[in-house]
């Protein structure tokens, strides 16, 4: 059984976070959760720059809050979801911190941090750390479908396992087993240091908005639309700064130069 004290949620300045995402304080409700999740996705990009530059300072909430709120940077799942969970709990929601396997048909580890939130007598998958994927909360109901920025996603229950599908493909699998901070410390260590980690060797920046998904993977920027159309452009090093700013990510001059060197 997890507790709020275990997670140190007071390390997050709630008012500063709400200012960062442009939202007022609101009592817990499905509608308020939806608006906050959308605002989070709009304001905070998914990115792994610190992992690529070998300068990641860890995933304790004080570090995460200083980076994503104070320095207006982005982050990946452990940063995004731990920050969002702390905010939700301060606002009065009940949050379950879980682990999941991305692309479960492949033999990858269960290292993704995801969230299930209780509100209005229901449970919702509220995964703000899934890159350019989920924009709105998904009711934890077998067979339920939600339009996510134009792409239909579906949740299916198989015994005690939940599977998230997109276009008929399983993209996320999880159980309702509560995690502890040390679990994510281990997952983060693997994700940020292991040679086979998909986040260690290439730049990953993702944004989603209604009708548009943008993914910078290495040098390739892919823009996708719900109708199936997509366009991929190779980004030269001299174009990197402008491209990152367009994706909502502004680095220091030193970070930009070091990123170009490994880009």
PDB file of C-alpha atoms in Angstrom:
ATOM      1  CA  UNK A   1       0.000   0.000   0.000  1.00  0.00           C
ATOM      2  CA  UNK A   2       1.512   3.300  -1.073  1.00  0.00           C
ATOM      3  CA  UNK A   3       1.164   6.568   0.817  1.00  0.00           C
ATOM      4  CA  UNK A   4       1.424  10.220  -0.168  1.00  0.00           C
ATOM      5  CA  UNK A   5       4.305  10.639   2.292  1.00  0.00           C
ATOM      6  CA  UNK A   6       6.246   7.945   0.470  1.00  0.00           C
ATOM      7  CA  UNK A   7       6.192  10.052  -2.691  1.00  0.00           C
ATOM      8  CA  UNK A   8       7.024  13.445  -1.148  1.00  0.00           C
ATOM      9  CA  UNK A   9       4.396  15.262  -3.174  1.00  0.00           C
ATOM     10  CA  UNK A  10       4.975  18.513  -1.272  1.00  0.00           C
ATOM     11  CA  UNK A  11       8.194  18.923  -3.298  1.00  0.00           C
ATOM     12  CA  UNK A  12       5.967  20.174  -6.129  1.00  0.00           C
ATOM     13  CA  UNK A  13       4.787  23.793  -5.925  1.00  0.00           C
ATOM     14  CA  UNK A  14       1.178  23.340  -7.014  1.00  0.00           C
ATOM     15  CA  UNK A  15       0.591  27.005  -7.872  1.00  0.00           C
ATOM     16  CA  UNK A  16       3.776  27.141  -9.956  1.00  0.00           C
ATOM     17  CA  UNK A  17       2.738  24.012 -11.835  1.00  0.00           C
ATOM     18  CA  UNK A  18      -0.758  25.352 -12.515  1.00  0.00           C
ATOM     19  CA  UNK A  19       0.781  28.578 -13.812  1.00  0.00           C
ATOM     20  CA  UNK A  20       3.106  26.520 -16.036  1.00  0.00           C
ATOM     21  CA  UNK A  21       0.185  24.713 -17.672  1.00  0.00           C
ATOM     22  CA  UNK A  22      -2.230  27.654 -17.524  1.00  0.00           C
ATOM     23  CA  UNK A  23      -4.925  26.066 -15.357  1.00  0.00           C
ATOM     24  CA  UNK A  24      -6.824  27.212 -12.249  1.00  0.00           C
ATOM     25  CA  UNK A  25      -7.267  25.173  -9.082  1.00  0.00           C
ATOM     26  CA  UNK A  26     -10.364  23.016  -9.479  1.00  0.00           C
ATOM     27  CA  UNK A  27     -11.996  20.374  -7.315  1.00  0.00           C
ATOM     28  CA  UNK A  28     -11.553  16.784  -8.551  1.00  0.00           C
ATOM     29  CA  UNK A  29     -13.907  15.743 -11.346  1.00  0.00           C
ATOM     30  CA  UNK A  30     -13.696  13.900 -14.644  1.00  0.00           C
ATOM     31  CA  UNK A  31     -14.018  17.192 -16.520  1.00  0.00           C
ATOM     32  CA  UNK A  32     -11.281  18.861 -14.456  1.00  0.00           C
ATOM     33  CA  UNK A  33      -8.966  15.864 -14.928  1.00  0.00           C
ATOM     34  CA  UNK A  34      -9.505  16.012 -18.687  1.00  0.00           C
ATOM     35  CA  UNK A  35      -8.739  19.725 -18.885  1.00  0.00           C
ATOM     36  CA  UNK A  36      -5.635  19.381 -16.714  1.00  0.00           C
ATOM     37  CA  UNK A  37      -4.307  16.454 -18.724  1.00  0.00           C
ATOM     38  CA  UNK A  38      -4.782  18.316 -21.991  1.00  0.00           C
ATOM     39  CA  UNK A  39      -3.115  21.416 -20.547  1.00  0.00           C
ATOM     40  CA  UNK A  40      -0.153  19.337 -19.342  1.00  0.00           C
ATOM     41  CA  UNK A  41       0.321  17.806 -22.793  1.00  0.00           C
ATOM     42  CA  UNK A  42       0.107  21.220 -24.435  1.00  0.00           C
ATOM     43  CA  UNK A  43       2.646  22.844 -22.119  1.00  0.00           C
ATOM     44  CA  UNK A  44       5.236  20.151 -21.363  1.00  0.00           C
ATOM     45  CA  UNK A  45       6.983  18.253 -24.177  1.00  0.00           C
ATOM     46  CA  UNK A  46       8.069  14.635 -24.018  1.00  0.00           C
ATOM     47  CA  UNK A  47      11.871  14.666 -24.404  1.00  0.00           C
ATOM     48  CA  UNK A  48      15.045  12.816 -23.429  1.00  0.00           C
ATOM     49  CA  UNK A  49      17.749  15.474 -23.943  1.00  0.00           C
ATOM     50  CA  UNK A  50      19.317  15.000 -20.507  1.00  0.00           C
ATOM     51  CA  UNK A  51      19.614  11.246 -21.063  1.00  0.00           C
ATOM     52  CA  UNK A  52      21.297  11.762 -24.440  1.00  0.00           C
ATOM     53  CA  UNK A  53      23.693  14.330 -22.935  1.00  0.00           C
ATOM     54  CA  UNK A  54      24.452  12.027 -19.962  1.00  0.00           C
ATOM     55  CA  UNK A  55      23.452  14.821 -17.563  1.00  0.00           C
ATOM     56  CA  UNK A  56      20.226  13.469 -16.078  1.00  0.00           C
ATOM     57  CA  UNK A  57      19.966  14.408 -12.410  1.00  0.00           C
ATOM     58  CA  UNK A  58      17.481  11.719 -11.404  1.00  0.00           C
ATOM     59  CA  UNK A  59      13.755  11.443 -10.872  1.00  0.00           C
ATOM     60  CA  UNK A  60      13.228  12.647  -7.311  1.00  0.00           C
ATOM     61  CA  UNK A  61      10.283  15.045  -7.260  1.00  0.00           C
ATOM     62  CA  UNK A  62      12.333  18.093  -6.264  1.00  0.00           C
ATOM     63  CA  UNK A  63      14.615  17.552  -9.271  1.00  0.00           C
ATOM     64  CA  UNK A  64      11.710  16.828 -11.607  1.00  0.00           C
ATOM     65  CA  UNK A  65       9.753  19.885 -10.484  1.00  0.00           C
ATOM     66  CA  UNK A  66      12.775  22.172 -10.790  1.00  0.00           C
ATOM     67  CA  UNK A  67      13.320  20.946 -14.352  1.00  0.00           C
ATOM     68  CA  UNK A  68       9.800  20.679 -15.797  1.00  0.00           C
ATOM     69  CA  UNK A  69       8.236  23.566 -13.885  1.00  0.00           C
ATOM     70  CA  UNK A  70      11.109  25.848 -12.859  1.00  0.00           C
ATOM     71  CA  UNK A  71      13.229  25.564 -16.018  1.00  0.00           C
ATOM     72  CA  UNK A  72      10.212  24.911 -18.279  1.00  0.00           C
ATOM     73  CA  UNK A  73      11.782  21.831 -19.799  1.00  0.00           C
ATOM     74  CA  UNK A  74      10.158  18.531 -20.722  1.00  0.00           C
ATOM     75  CA  UNK A  75      10.912  14.978 -19.701  1.00  0.00           C
ATOM     76  CA  UNK A  76      10.081  11.345 -20.202  1.00  0.00           C
ATOM     77  CA  UNK A  77       7.607   9.054 -18.436  1.00  0.00           C
ATOM     78  CA  UNK A  78       9.078   8.981 -14.907  1.00  0.00           C
ATOM     79  CA  UNK A  79       9.324  12.772 -14.838  1.00  0.00           C
ATOM     80  CA  UNK A  80       6.016  13.521 -16.537  1.00  0.00           C
ATOM     81  CA  UNK A  81       3.919  11.006 -14.620  1.00  0.00           C
ATOM     82  CA  UNK A  82       5.505  11.534 -11.197  1.00  0.00           C
ATOM     83  CA  UNK A  83       4.939  15.282 -11.516  1.00  0.00           C
ATOM     84  CA  UNK A  84       1.345  14.829 -12.669  1.00  0.00           C
ATOM     85  CA  UNK A  85       0.615  12.311  -9.908  1.00  0.00           C
ATOM     86  CA  UNK A  86       1.906  14.693  -7.227  1.00  0.00           C
ATOM     87  CA  UNK A  87      -0.215  17.523  -8.612  1.00  0.00           C
ATOM     88  CA  UNK A  88      -3.324  15.340  -8.729  1.00  0.00           C
ATOM     89  CA  UNK A  89      -2.862  14.159  -5.157  1.00  0.00           C
ATOM     90  CA  UNK A  90      -2.410  17.718  -3.934  1.00  0.00           C
ATOM     91  CA  UNK A  91      -5.683  18.559  -5.670  1.00  0.00           C
ATOM     92  CA  UNK A  92      -7.457  15.683  -3.912  1.00  0.00           C
ATOM     93  CA  UNK A  93      -7.438  12.852  -6.466  1.00  0.00           C
ATOM     94  CA  UNK A  94      -6.535   9.251  -5.649  1.00  0.00           C
ATOM     95  CA  UNK A  95      -3.671   8.125  -7.906  1.00  0.00           C
ATOM     96  CA  UNK A  96      -2.282   4.653  -8.592  1.00  0.00           C
ATOM     97  CA  UNK A  97       1.299   4.606  -9.895  1.00  0.00           C
ATOM     98  CA  UNK A  98       1.819   1.562 -12.106  1.00  0.00           C
ATOM     99  CA  UNK A  99       4.356  -0.014 -14.451  1.00  0.00           C
ATOM    100  CA  UNK A 100       3.612  -1.054 -18.015  1.00  0.00           C
ATOM    101  CA  UNK A 101       5.191  -2.653 -21.045  1.00  0.00           C
ATOM    102  CA  UNK A 102       5.218  -0.582 -24.213  1.00  0.00           C
ATOM    103  CA  UNK A 103       4.516  -2.590 -27.395  1.00  0.00           C
ATOM    104  CA  UNK A 104       3.736  -5.732 -25.376  1.00  0.00           C
ATOM    105  CA  UNK A 105       3.995  -8.074 -28.363  1.00  0.00           C
ATOM    106  CA  UNK A 106       7.729  -7.437 -28.233  1.00  0.00           C
ATOM    107  CA  UNK A 107       9.892  -8.909 -25.412  1.00  0.00           C
ATOM    108  CA  UNK A 108      10.697  -5.591 -23.740  1.00  0.00           C
ATOM    109  CA  UNK A 109      10.772  -4.907 -19.985  1.00  0.00           C
ATOM    110  CA  UNK A 110       7.987  -3.415 -17.856  1.00  0.00           C
ATOM    111  CA  UNK A 111       9.704  -0.082 -17.390  1.00  0.00           C
ATOM    112  CA  UNK A 112       7.057   2.457 -18.415  1.00  0.00           C
ATOM    113  CA  UNK A 113       5.427   4.535 -15.659  1.00  0.00           C
ATOM    114  CA  UNK A 114       1.695   5.014 -16.104  1.00  0.00           C
ATOM    115  CA  UNK A 115      -1.134   6.297 -13.896  1.00  0.00           C
ATOM    116  CA  UNK A 116      -4.672   5.249 -13.052  1.00  0.00           C
ATOM    117  CA  UNK A 117      -6.765   7.927 -11.344  1.00  0.00           C
ATOM    118  CA  UNK A 118      -9.927   7.536  -9.246  1.00  0.00           C
ATOM    119  CA  UNK A 119     -12.532  10.283  -9.624  1.00  0.00           C
ATOM    120  CA  UNK A 120     -16.333  10.519  -9.723  1.00  0.00           C
ATOM    121  CA  UNK A 121     -16.607   6.853  -8.712  1.00  0.00           C
ATOM    122  CA  UNK A 122     -14.680   5.672 -11.773  1.00  0.00           C
ATOM    123  CA  UNK A 123     -11.096   4.850 -12.728  1.00  0.00           C
ATOM    124  CA  UNK A 124      -9.216   6.414 -15.636  1.00  0.00           C
ATOM    125  CA  UNK A 125      -5.942   5.692 -17.394  1.00  0.00           C
ATOM    126  CA  UNK A 126      -4.245   9.108 -17.328  1.00  0.00           C
ATOM    127  CA  UNK A 127      -0.881   8.590 -18.990  1.00  0.00           C
ATOM    128  CA  UNK A 128       0.797  11.960 -19.589  1.00  0.00           C
ATOM    129  CA  UNK A 129       4.164  10.240 -20.093  1.00  0.00           C
ATOM    130  CA  UNK A 130       3.358   8.186 -23.178  1.00  0.00           C
ATOM    131  CA  UNK A 131       4.959  10.551 -25.676  1.00  0.00           C
ATOM    132  CA  UNK A 132       2.802  11.673 -28.562  1.00  0.00           C
ATOM    133  CA  UNK A 133       0.001   9.328 -27.620  1.00  0.00           C
ATOM    134  CA  UNK A 134      -2.679   9.938 -25.028  1.00  0.00           C
ATOM    135  CA  UNK A 135      -4.272  13.354 -24.713  1.00  0.00           C
ATOM    136  CA  UNK A 136      -7.394  12.536 -22.667  1.00  0.00           C
ATOM    137  CA  UNK A 137      -8.122  10.225 -19.726  1.00  0.00           C
ATOM    138  CA  UNK A 138      -9.493   6.800 -20.690  1.00  0.00           C
ATOM    139  CA  UNK A 139     -12.206   5.160 -18.544  1.00  0.00           C
ATOM    140  CA  UNK A 140     -10.950   1.822 -17.278  1.00  0.00           C
ATOM    141  CA  UNK A 141     -13.791  -0.100 -18.904  1.00  0.00           C
ATOM    142  CA  UNK A 142     -13.319  -3.216 -21.019  1.00  0.00           C
ATOM    143  CA  UNK A 143     -13.895  -2.390 -24.689  1.00  0.00           C
ATOM    144  CA  UNK A 144     -14.173   1.356 -24.147  1.00  0.00           C
ATOM    145  CA  UNK A 145     -12.859   3.552 -26.965  1.00  0.00           C
ATOM    146  CA  UNK A 146     -11.655   7.156 -26.777  1.00  0.00           C
ATOM    147  CA  UNK A 147     -10.696   9.470 -29.612  1.00  0.00           C
ATOM    148  CA  UNK A 148      -7.198  10.643 -28.731  1.00  0.00           C
ATOM    149  CA  UNK A 149      -6.505  13.774 -30.802  1.00  0.00           C
ATOM    150  CA  UNK A 150      -8.049  12.039 -33.825  1.00  0.00           C
ATOM    151  CA  UNK A 151      -6.686   8.519 -33.268  1.00  0.00           C
ATOM    152  CA  UNK A 152      -9.086   5.985 -31.721  1.00  0.00           C
ATOM    153  CA  UNK A 153      -7.672   4.124 -28.708  1.00  0.00           C
ATOM    154  CA  UNK A 154      -9.325   1.136 -27.037  1.00  0.00           C
ATOM    155  CA  UNK A 155      -8.871  -0.509 -23.634  1.00  0.00           C
ATOM    156  CA  UNK A 156      -9.335  -4.247 -23.250  1.00  0.00           C
ATOM    157  CA  UNK A 157      -9.247  -6.337 -20.086  1.00  0.00           C
ATOM    158  CA  UNK A 158      -7.824  -9.847 -20.139  1.00  0.00           C
ATOM    159  CA  UNK A 159      -8.191 -11.341 -16.671  1.00  0.00           C
ATOM    160  CA  UNK A 160      -6.214  -8.923 -14.462  1.00  0.00           C
ATOM    161  CA  UNK A 161      -4.313  -7.376 -17.391  1.00  0.00           C
ATOM    162  CA  UNK A 162      -5.307  -4.195 -19.194  1.00  0.00           C
ATOM    163  CA  UNK A 163      -4.200  -3.585 -22.783  1.00  0.00           C
ATOM    164  CA  UNK A 164      -4.314  -0.273 -24.620  1.00  0.00           C
ATOM    165  CA  UNK A 165      -4.774  -0.556 -28.372  1.00  0.00           C
ATOM    166  CA  UNK A 166      -4.357   1.898 -31.217  1.00  0.00           C
ATOM    167  CA  UNK A 167      -5.554   0.882 -34.656  1.00  0.00           C
ATOM    168  CA  UNK A 168      -5.995  -2.689 -33.477  1.00  0.00           C
ATOM    169  CA  UNK A 169      -2.392  -2.919 -32.283  1.00  0.00           C
ATOM    170  CA  UNK A 170      -1.481  -3.485 -28.632  1.00  0.00           C
ATOM    171  CA  UNK A 171       0.640  -0.515 -27.576  1.00  0.00           C
ATOM    172  CA  UNK A 172       0.595  -0.705 -23.770  1.00  0.00           C
ATOM    173  CA  UNK A 173      -0.024  -3.438 -21.190  1.00  0.00           C
ATOM    174  CA  UNK A 174      -0.334  -3.097 -17.427  1.00  0.00           C
ATOM    175  CA  UNK A 175      -1.859  -4.444 -14.227  1.00  0.00           C
ATOM    176  CA  UNK A 176      -3.214  -2.519 -11.256  1.00  0.00           C
ATOM    177  CA  UNK A 177      -0.200  -3.333  -9.081  1.00  0.00           C
ATOM    178  CA  UNK A 178       1.004  -0.322  -7.103  1.00  0.00           C
ATOM    179  CA  UNK A 179       4.676   0.620  -7.484  1.00  0.00           C
ATOM    180  CA  UNK A 180       7.059   2.278  -5.013  1.00  0.00           C
ATOM    181  CA  UNK A 181       9.678   4.986  -5.617  1.00  0.00           C
ATOM    182  CA  UNK A 182      12.513   2.452  -5.643  1.00  0.00           C
ATOM    183  CA  UNK A 183      10.833   0.588  -8.510  1.00  0.00           C
ATOM    184  CA  UNK A 184      11.025   3.645 -10.739  1.00  0.00           C
ATOM    185  CA  UNK A 185      14.587   4.361  -9.620  1.00  0.00           C
ATOM    186  CA  UNK A 186      15.552   0.926 -10.955  1.00  0.00           C
ATOM    187  CA  UNK A 187      13.564   1.414 -14.178  1.00  0.00           C
ATOM    188  CA  UNK A 188      15.060   4.867 -14.697  1.00  0.00           C
ATOM    189  CA  UNK A 189      18.578   3.538 -14.189  1.00  0.00           C
ATOM    190  CA  UNK A 190      17.994   0.942 -16.908  1.00  0.00           C
ATOM    191  CA  UNK A 191      16.282   3.375 -19.270  1.00  0.00           C
ATOM    192  CA  UNK A 192      18.902   6.105 -18.900  1.00  0.00           C
ATOM    193  CA  UNK A 193      22.073   3.966 -18.888  1.00  0.00           C
ATOM    194  CA  UNK A 194      21.577   0.555 -20.518  1.00  0.00           C
ATOM    195  CA  UNK A 195      23.095   0.264 -24.032  1.00  0.00           C
ATOM    196  CA  UNK A 196      19.863  -1.284 -25.338  1.00  0.00           C
ATOM    197  CA  UNK A 197      17.656   1.489 -24.004  1.00  0.00           C
ATOM    198  CA  UNK A 198      15.808   3.284 -26.838  1.00  0.00           C
ATOM    199  CA  UNK A 199      16.361   6.613 -25.049  1.00  0.00           C
ATOM    200  CA  UNK A 200      20.121   6.491 -24.658  1.00  0.00           C
ATOM    201  CA  UNK A 201      21.420   6.636 -28.206  1.00  0.00           C
ATOM    202  CA  UNK A 202      19.116   9.073 -30.009  1.00  0.00           C
ATOM    203  CA  UNK A 203      17.176  12.250 -29.434  1.00  0.00           C
ATOM    204  CA  UNK A 204      13.442  11.785 -28.826  1.00  0.00           C
ATOM    205  CA  UNK A 205      11.029  14.737 -28.697  1.00  0.00           C
ATOM    206  CA  UNK A 206       7.282  14.229 -29.108  1.00  0.00           C
ATOM    207  CA  UNK A 207       4.214  16.474 -29.114  1.00  0.00           C
ATOM    208  CA  UNK A 208       0.537  15.769 -29.693  1.00  0.00           C
ATOM    209  CA  UNK A 209      -2.387  18.098 -30.267  1.00  0.00           C
ATOM    210  CA  UNK A 210      -5.813  17.625 -31.833  1.00  0.00           C
ATOM    211  CA  UNK A 211      -5.304  16.333 -35.366  1.00  0.00           C
ATOM    212  CA  UNK A 212      -1.510  16.412 -35.268  1.00  0.00           C
ATOM    213  CA  UNK A 213       1.348  14.282 -33.947  1.00  0.00           C
ATOM    214  CA  UNK A 214       4.988  15.386 -34.212  1.00  0.00           C
ATOM    215  CA  UNK A 215       7.929  13.141 -33.428  1.00  0.00           C
ATOM    216  CA  UNK A 216      11.614  14.005 -33.677  1.00  0.00           C
ATOM    217  CA  UNK A 217      13.475  10.689 -33.531  1.00  0.00           C
ATOM    218  CA  UNK A 218      17.172  11.171 -34.087  1.00  0.00           C
ATOM    219  CA  UNK A 219      17.424  13.397 -37.152  1.00  0.00           C
ATOM    220  CA  UNK A 220      13.988  12.517 -38.539  1.00  0.00           C
ATOM    221  CA  UNK A 221      10.987  14.748 -37.839  1.00  0.00           C
ATOM    222  CA  UNK A 222       7.734  12.970 -38.660  1.00  0.00           C
ATOM    223  CA  UNK A 223       4.428  14.833 -38.760  1.00  0.00           C
ATOM    224  CA  UNK A 224       1.362  12.573 -38.763  1.00  0.00           C
ATOM    225  CA  UNK A 225      -2.359  13.205 -39.152  1.00  0.00           C
ATOM    226  CA  UNK A 226      -5.321  10.996 -38.240  1.00  0.00           C
ATOM    227  CA  UNK A 227      -6.174  10.394 -41.911  1.00  0.00           C
ATOM    228  CA  UNK A 228      -2.974   8.327 -42.203  1.00  0.00           C
ATOM    229  CA  UNK A 229      -0.938  10.929 -44.014  1.00  0.00           C
ATOM    230  CA  UNK A 230       2.552  11.693 -42.780  1.00  0.00           C
ATOM    231  CA  UNK A 231       5.622  13.635 -43.781  1.00  0.00           C
ATOM    232  CA  UNK A 232       9.180  12.956 -42.649  1.00  0.00           C
ATOM    233  CA  UNK A 233      11.932  15.554 -42.867  1.00  0.00           C
ATOM    234  CA  UNK A 234      15.615  15.193 -42.060  1.00  0.00           C
ATOM    235  CA  UNK A 235      16.689  17.937 -39.654  1.00  0.00           C
ATOM    236  CA  UNK A 236      20.234  19.222 -40.165  1.00  0.00           C
ATOM    237  CA  UNK A 237      22.272  20.245 -37.101  1.00  0.00           C
ATOM    238  CA  UNK A 238      21.942  23.928 -37.993  1.00  0.00           C
ATOM    239  CA  UNK A 239      18.146  23.521 -37.999  1.00  0.00           C
ATOM    240  CA  UNK A 240      18.023  21.788 -34.623  1.00  0.00           C
ATOM    241  CA  UNK A 241      17.548  24.870 -32.440  1.00  0.00           C
ATOM    242  CA  UNK A 242      14.587  26.184 -34.446  1.00  0.00           C
ATOM    243  CA  UNK A 243      13.035  22.720 -34.629  1.00  0.00           C
ATOM    244  CA  UNK A 244      13.310  22.180 -30.883  1.00  0.00           C
ATOM    245  CA  UNK A 245      11.813  25.582 -30.130  1.00  0.00           C
ATOM    246  CA  UNK A 246       8.934  24.797 -32.478  1.00  0.00           C
ATOM    247  CA  UNK A 247       8.387  21.634 -30.419  1.00  0.00           C
ATOM    248  CA  UNK A 248       8.308  23.724 -27.246  1.00  0.00           C
ATOM    249  CA  UNK A 249      11.815  22.916 -26.055  1.00  0.00           C
ATOM    250  CA  UNK A 250      14.426  25.611 -25.476  1.00  0.00           C
ATOM    251  CA  UNK A 251      17.889  24.533 -24.344  1.00  0.00           C
ATOM    252  CA  UNK A 252      20.767  26.552 -22.942  1.00  0.00           C
ATOM    253  CA  UNK A 253      23.488  27.469 -25.487  1.00  0.00           C
ATOM    254  CA  UNK A 254      25.805  24.914 -23.859  1.00  0.00           C
ATOM    255  CA  UNK A 255      23.203  22.140 -24.015  1.00  0.00           C
ATOM    256  CA  UNK A 256      22.450  22.951 -27.635  1.00  0.00           C
ATOM    257  CA  UNK A 257      26.114  22.832 -28.641  1.00  0.00           C
ATOM    258  CA  UNK A 258      26.691  19.529 -26.853  1.00  0.00           C
ATOM    259  CA  UNK A 259      23.530  18.076 -28.377  1.00  0.00           C
ATOM    260  CA  UNK A 260      24.670  19.087 -31.865  1.00  0.00           C
ATOM    261  CA  UNK A 261      27.978  17.344 -31.212  1.00  0.00           C
ATOM    262  CA  UNK A 262      26.231  13.998 -30.651  1.00  0.00           C
ATOM    263  CA  UNK A 263      23.329  14.685 -33.010  1.00  0.00           C
TER     264      UNK A 263
END
